[in-house]
């Protein structure tokens, strides 16, 4: 059974950091591209970052470039999103998604279909 479970969210002050984890099971992580998305209340889902299957090429949305870093550990079946210099506008529910692709990744949710998504973890950036 394919599962993706996000963790690491919480309340953080502006300028702070969090590291999110996406723990996967039921598939070989090194065969899949993984994307991180977020959705703020009343807003559309936004692509944050993604990482392709080996050798793990990465993409970042313009609003997070230079502040967020995506990485993965195939042996641990985890994908991480290190978030630094957080801003109030980074607040939202962060979800990870997986798709089996030979090359690349994209920051568009339709690229990942509807089947392999986690339920999300809430990140709140506020003083």
PDB file of C-alpha atoms in Angstrom:
ATOM      1  CA  UNK A   1       0.000   0.000   0.000  1.00  0.00           C
ATOM      2  CA  UNK A   2       1.450   3.345  -1.083  1.00  0.00           C
ATOM      3  CA  UNK A   3       1.631   5.927   1.667  1.00  0.00           C
ATOM      4  CA  UNK A   4       3.146   9.368   2.041  1.00  0.00           C
ATOM      5  CA  UNK A   5       3.127  10.919   5.515  1.00  0.00           C
ATOM      6  CA  UNK A   6       4.270  14.456   6.206  1.00  0.00           C
ATOM      7  CA  UNK A   7       5.646  15.604   9.541  1.00  0.00           C
ATOM      8  CA  UNK A   8       7.591  18.472  11.061  1.00  0.00           C
ATOM      9  CA  UNK A   9       5.082  21.272  10.786  1.00  0.00           C
ATOM     10  CA  UNK A  10       4.286  23.666  13.589  1.00  0.00           C
ATOM     11  CA  UNK A  11       4.295  27.261  14.760  1.00  0.00           C
ATOM     12  CA  UNK A  12       7.441  29.276  14.124  1.00  0.00           C
ATOM     13  CA  UNK A  13       8.299  32.953  14.329  1.00  0.00           C
ATOM     14  CA  UNK A  14       9.203  34.941  11.219  1.00  0.00           C
ATOM     15  CA  UNK A  15      12.843  34.380  10.367  1.00  0.00           C
ATOM     16  CA  UNK A  16      12.830  30.932  11.914  1.00  0.00           C
ATOM     17  CA  UNK A  17      13.370  27.496  10.392  1.00  0.00           C
ATOM     18  CA  UNK A  18      11.567  24.177  10.117  1.00  0.00           C
ATOM     19  CA  UNK A  19      12.399  20.892   8.465  1.00  0.00           C
ATOM     20  CA  UNK A  20       9.538  18.928   7.007  1.00  0.00           C
ATOM     21  CA  UNK A  21       9.736  15.211   6.285  1.00  0.00           C
ATOM     22  CA  UNK A  22       7.791  13.138   3.794  1.00  0.00           C
ATOM     23  CA  UNK A  23       8.021   9.488   4.800  1.00  0.00           C
ATOM     24  CA  UNK A  24       7.121   7.136   1.975  1.00  0.00           C
ATOM     25  CA  UNK A  25       6.224   3.462   1.892  1.00  0.00           C
ATOM     26  CA  UNK A  26       4.878   0.939  -0.592  1.00  0.00           C
ATOM     27  CA  UNK A  27       7.113   1.984  -3.477  1.00  0.00           C
ATOM     28  CA  UNK A  28      10.773   2.437  -4.350  1.00  0.00           C
ATOM     29  CA  UNK A  29      11.545   6.086  -3.718  1.00  0.00           C
ATOM     30  CA  UNK A  30      14.434   6.093  -6.184  1.00  0.00           C
ATOM     31  CA  UNK A  31      11.965   5.388  -9.031  1.00  0.00           C
ATOM     32  CA  UNK A  32       9.750   8.392  -8.262  1.00  0.00           C
ATOM     33  CA  UNK A  33       9.772  12.150  -8.452  1.00  0.00           C
ATOM     34  CA  UNK A  34       8.534  13.864  -5.294  1.00  0.00           C
ATOM     35  CA  UNK A  35       6.931  17.276  -5.079  1.00  0.00           C
ATOM     36  CA  UNK A  36       6.165  19.537  -2.134  1.00  0.00           C
ATOM     37  CA  UNK A  37       3.077  21.724  -2.365  1.00  0.00           C
ATOM     38  CA  UNK A  38       1.400  24.123  -0.001  1.00  0.00           C
ATOM     39  CA  UNK A  39      -2.038  25.608   0.316  1.00  0.00           C
ATOM     40  CA  UNK A  40      -2.914  28.652   2.376  1.00  0.00           C
ATOM     41  CA  UNK A  41      -6.490  29.340   3.480  1.00  0.00           C
ATOM     42  CA  UNK A  42      -8.506  30.731   0.592  1.00  0.00           C
ATOM     43  CA  UNK A  43      -5.680  30.275  -1.903  1.00  0.00           C
ATOM     44  CA  UNK A  44      -4.813  27.884  -4.673  1.00  0.00           C
ATOM     45  CA  UNK A  45      -2.368  25.049  -4.113  1.00  0.00           C
ATOM     46  CA  UNK A  46       1.179  26.204  -4.895  1.00  0.00           C
ATOM     47  CA  UNK A  47       4.156  24.149  -5.988  1.00  0.00           C
ATOM     48  CA  UNK A  48       7.038  24.723  -3.587  1.00  0.00           C
ATOM     49  CA  UNK A  49       9.792  22.339  -4.630  1.00  0.00           C
ATOM     50  CA  UNK A  50      10.400  18.983  -6.263  1.00  0.00           C
ATOM     51  CA  UNK A  51      13.147  16.425  -6.662  1.00  0.00           C
ATOM     52  CA  UNK A  52      13.495  13.915  -9.470  1.00  0.00           C
ATOM     53  CA  UNK A  53      14.516  10.292  -9.225  1.00  0.00           C
ATOM     54  CA  UNK A  54      18.245   9.689  -9.216  1.00  0.00           C
ATOM     55  CA  UNK A  55      20.368  11.703  -9.540  1.00  0.00           C
ATOM     56  CA  UNK A  56      17.857  13.983  -7.804  1.00  0.00           C
ATOM     57  CA  UNK A  57      17.561  17.167  -9.805  1.00  0.00           C
ATOM     58  CA  UNK A  58      15.636  19.868  -7.995  1.00  0.00           C
ATOM     59  CA  UNK A  59      13.257  22.737  -8.748  1.00  0.00           C
ATOM     60  CA  UNK A  60      12.036  25.573  -6.536  1.00  0.00           C
ATOM     61  CA  UNK A  61       9.194  28.025  -6.750  1.00  0.00           C
ATOM     62  CA  UNK A  62      10.218  31.659  -7.100  1.00  0.00           C
ATOM     63  CA  UNK A  63       8.801  32.562  -3.686  1.00  0.00           C
ATOM     64  CA  UNK A  64      11.022  30.058  -1.851  1.00  0.00           C
ATOM     65  CA  UNK A  65      14.162  30.002  -3.971  1.00  0.00           C
ATOM     66  CA  UNK A  66      17.251  30.597  -1.839  1.00  0.00           C
ATOM     67  CA  UNK A  67      15.399  29.868   1.408  1.00  0.00           C
ATOM     68  CA  UNK A  68      14.157  26.279   1.030  1.00  0.00           C
ATOM     69  CA  UNK A  69      16.175  23.162   0.228  1.00  0.00           C
ATOM     70  CA  UNK A  70      14.781  19.802  -0.820  1.00  0.00           C
ATOM     71  CA  UNK A  71      16.705  16.572  -0.335  1.00  0.00           C
ATOM     72  CA  UNK A  72      16.035  12.864  -0.078  1.00  0.00           C
ATOM     73  CA  UNK A  73      17.348   9.728   1.518  1.00  0.00           C
ATOM     74  CA  UNK A  74      16.381   6.740  -0.599  1.00  0.00           C
ATOM     75  CA  UNK A  75      17.564   4.298   2.047  1.00  0.00           C
ATOM     76  CA  UNK A  76      15.324   5.892   4.676  1.00  0.00           C
ATOM     77  CA  UNK A  77      12.450   6.425   2.198  1.00  0.00           C
ATOM     78  CA  UNK A  78      12.277  10.077   3.176  1.00  0.00           C
ATOM     79  CA  UNK A  79      12.198  13.399   1.398  1.00  0.00           C
ATOM     80  CA  UNK A  80      13.015  16.522   3.371  1.00  0.00           C
ATOM     81  CA  UNK A  81      12.168  20.176   2.942  1.00  0.00           C
ATOM     82  CA  UNK A  82      14.445  22.455   4.924  1.00  0.00           C
ATOM     83  CA  UNK A  83      12.773  25.836   5.272  1.00  0.00           C
ATOM     84  CA  UNK A  84      14.817  28.813   6.439  1.00  0.00           C
ATOM     85  CA  UNK A  85      14.087  32.519   6.882  1.00  0.00           C
ATOM     86  CA  UNK A  86      10.396  31.754   7.101  1.00  0.00           C
ATOM     87  CA  UNK A  87       7.864  34.488   6.379  1.00  0.00           C
ATOM     88  CA  UNK A  88       4.186  34.811   7.348  1.00  0.00           C
ATOM     89  CA  UNK A  89       3.267  34.199   3.716  1.00  0.00           C
ATOM     90  CA  UNK A  90       4.841  30.720   3.993  1.00  0.00           C
ATOM     91  CA  UNK A  91       1.943  29.708   6.222  1.00  0.00           C
ATOM     92  CA  UNK A  92      -0.126  26.830   4.889  1.00  0.00           C
ATOM     93  CA  UNK A  93      -0.667  23.097   4.763  1.00  0.00           C
ATOM     94  CA  UNK A  94       2.351  21.437   3.165  1.00  0.00           C
ATOM     95  CA  UNK A  95       1.810  18.184   1.296  1.00  0.00           C
ATOM     96  CA  UNK A  96       4.079  15.850  -0.606  1.00  0.00           C
ATOM     97  CA  UNK A  97       3.169  13.921  -3.729  1.00  0.00           C
ATOM     98  CA  UNK A  98       4.831  11.180  -5.776  1.00  0.00           C
ATOM     99  CA  UNK A  99       4.815  10.169  -9.419  1.00  0.00           C
ATOM    100  CA  UNK A 100       6.799   7.542 -11.287  1.00  0.00           C
ATOM    101  CA  UNK A 101       8.748   9.395 -13.975  1.00  0.00           C
ATOM    102  CA  UNK A 102      11.985   8.597 -15.742  1.00  0.00           C
ATOM    103  CA  UNK A 103      13.383  12.124 -15.679  1.00  0.00           C
ATOM    104  CA  UNK A 104      12.692  15.481 -14.103  1.00  0.00           C
ATOM    105  CA  UNK A 105       9.926  16.812 -11.909  1.00  0.00           C
ATOM    106  CA  UNK A 106       7.440  19.669 -12.057  1.00  0.00           C
ATOM    107  CA  UNK A 107       5.789  22.114  -9.688  1.00  0.00           C
ATOM    108  CA  UNK A 108       2.320  21.559 -11.114  1.00  0.00           C
ATOM    109  CA  UNK A 109       0.027  19.362  -9.029  1.00  0.00           C
ATOM    110  CA  UNK A 110      -1.577  17.698 -12.047  1.00  0.00           C
ATOM    111  CA  UNK A 111       1.830  16.210 -12.918  1.00  0.00           C
ATOM    112  CA  UNK A 112       1.456  13.975  -9.849  1.00  0.00           C
ATOM    113  CA  UNK A 113      -2.082  12.791 -10.548  1.00  0.00           C
ATOM    114  CA  UNK A 114      -4.464  12.192  -7.661  1.00  0.00           C
ATOM    115  CA  UNK A 115      -3.369   8.893  -6.183  1.00  0.00           C
ATOM    116  CA  UNK A 116      -0.099   9.460  -4.340  1.00  0.00           C
ATOM    117  CA  UNK A 117      -0.528  12.372  -1.982  1.00  0.00           C
ATOM    118  CA  UNK A 118      -0.034  12.778   1.728  1.00  0.00           C
ATOM    119  CA  UNK A 119      -2.561  14.431   4.000  1.00  0.00           C
ATOM    120  CA  UNK A 120      -0.303  17.369   4.822  1.00  0.00           C
ATOM    121  CA  UNK A 121       1.279  19.093   7.791  1.00  0.00           C
ATOM    122  CA  UNK A 122       0.410  22.612   8.941  1.00  0.00           C
ATOM    123  CA  UNK A 123       3.067  25.304   9.023  1.00  0.00           C
ATOM    124  CA  UNK A 124       2.197  28.573  10.738  1.00  0.00           C
ATOM    125  CA  UNK A 125       4.630  31.478  10.627  1.00  0.00           C
ATOM    126  CA  UNK A 126       3.557  34.129  13.076  1.00  0.00           C
ATOM    127  CA  UNK A 127       4.891  36.267  15.898  1.00  0.00           C
TER     128      UNK A 127
END
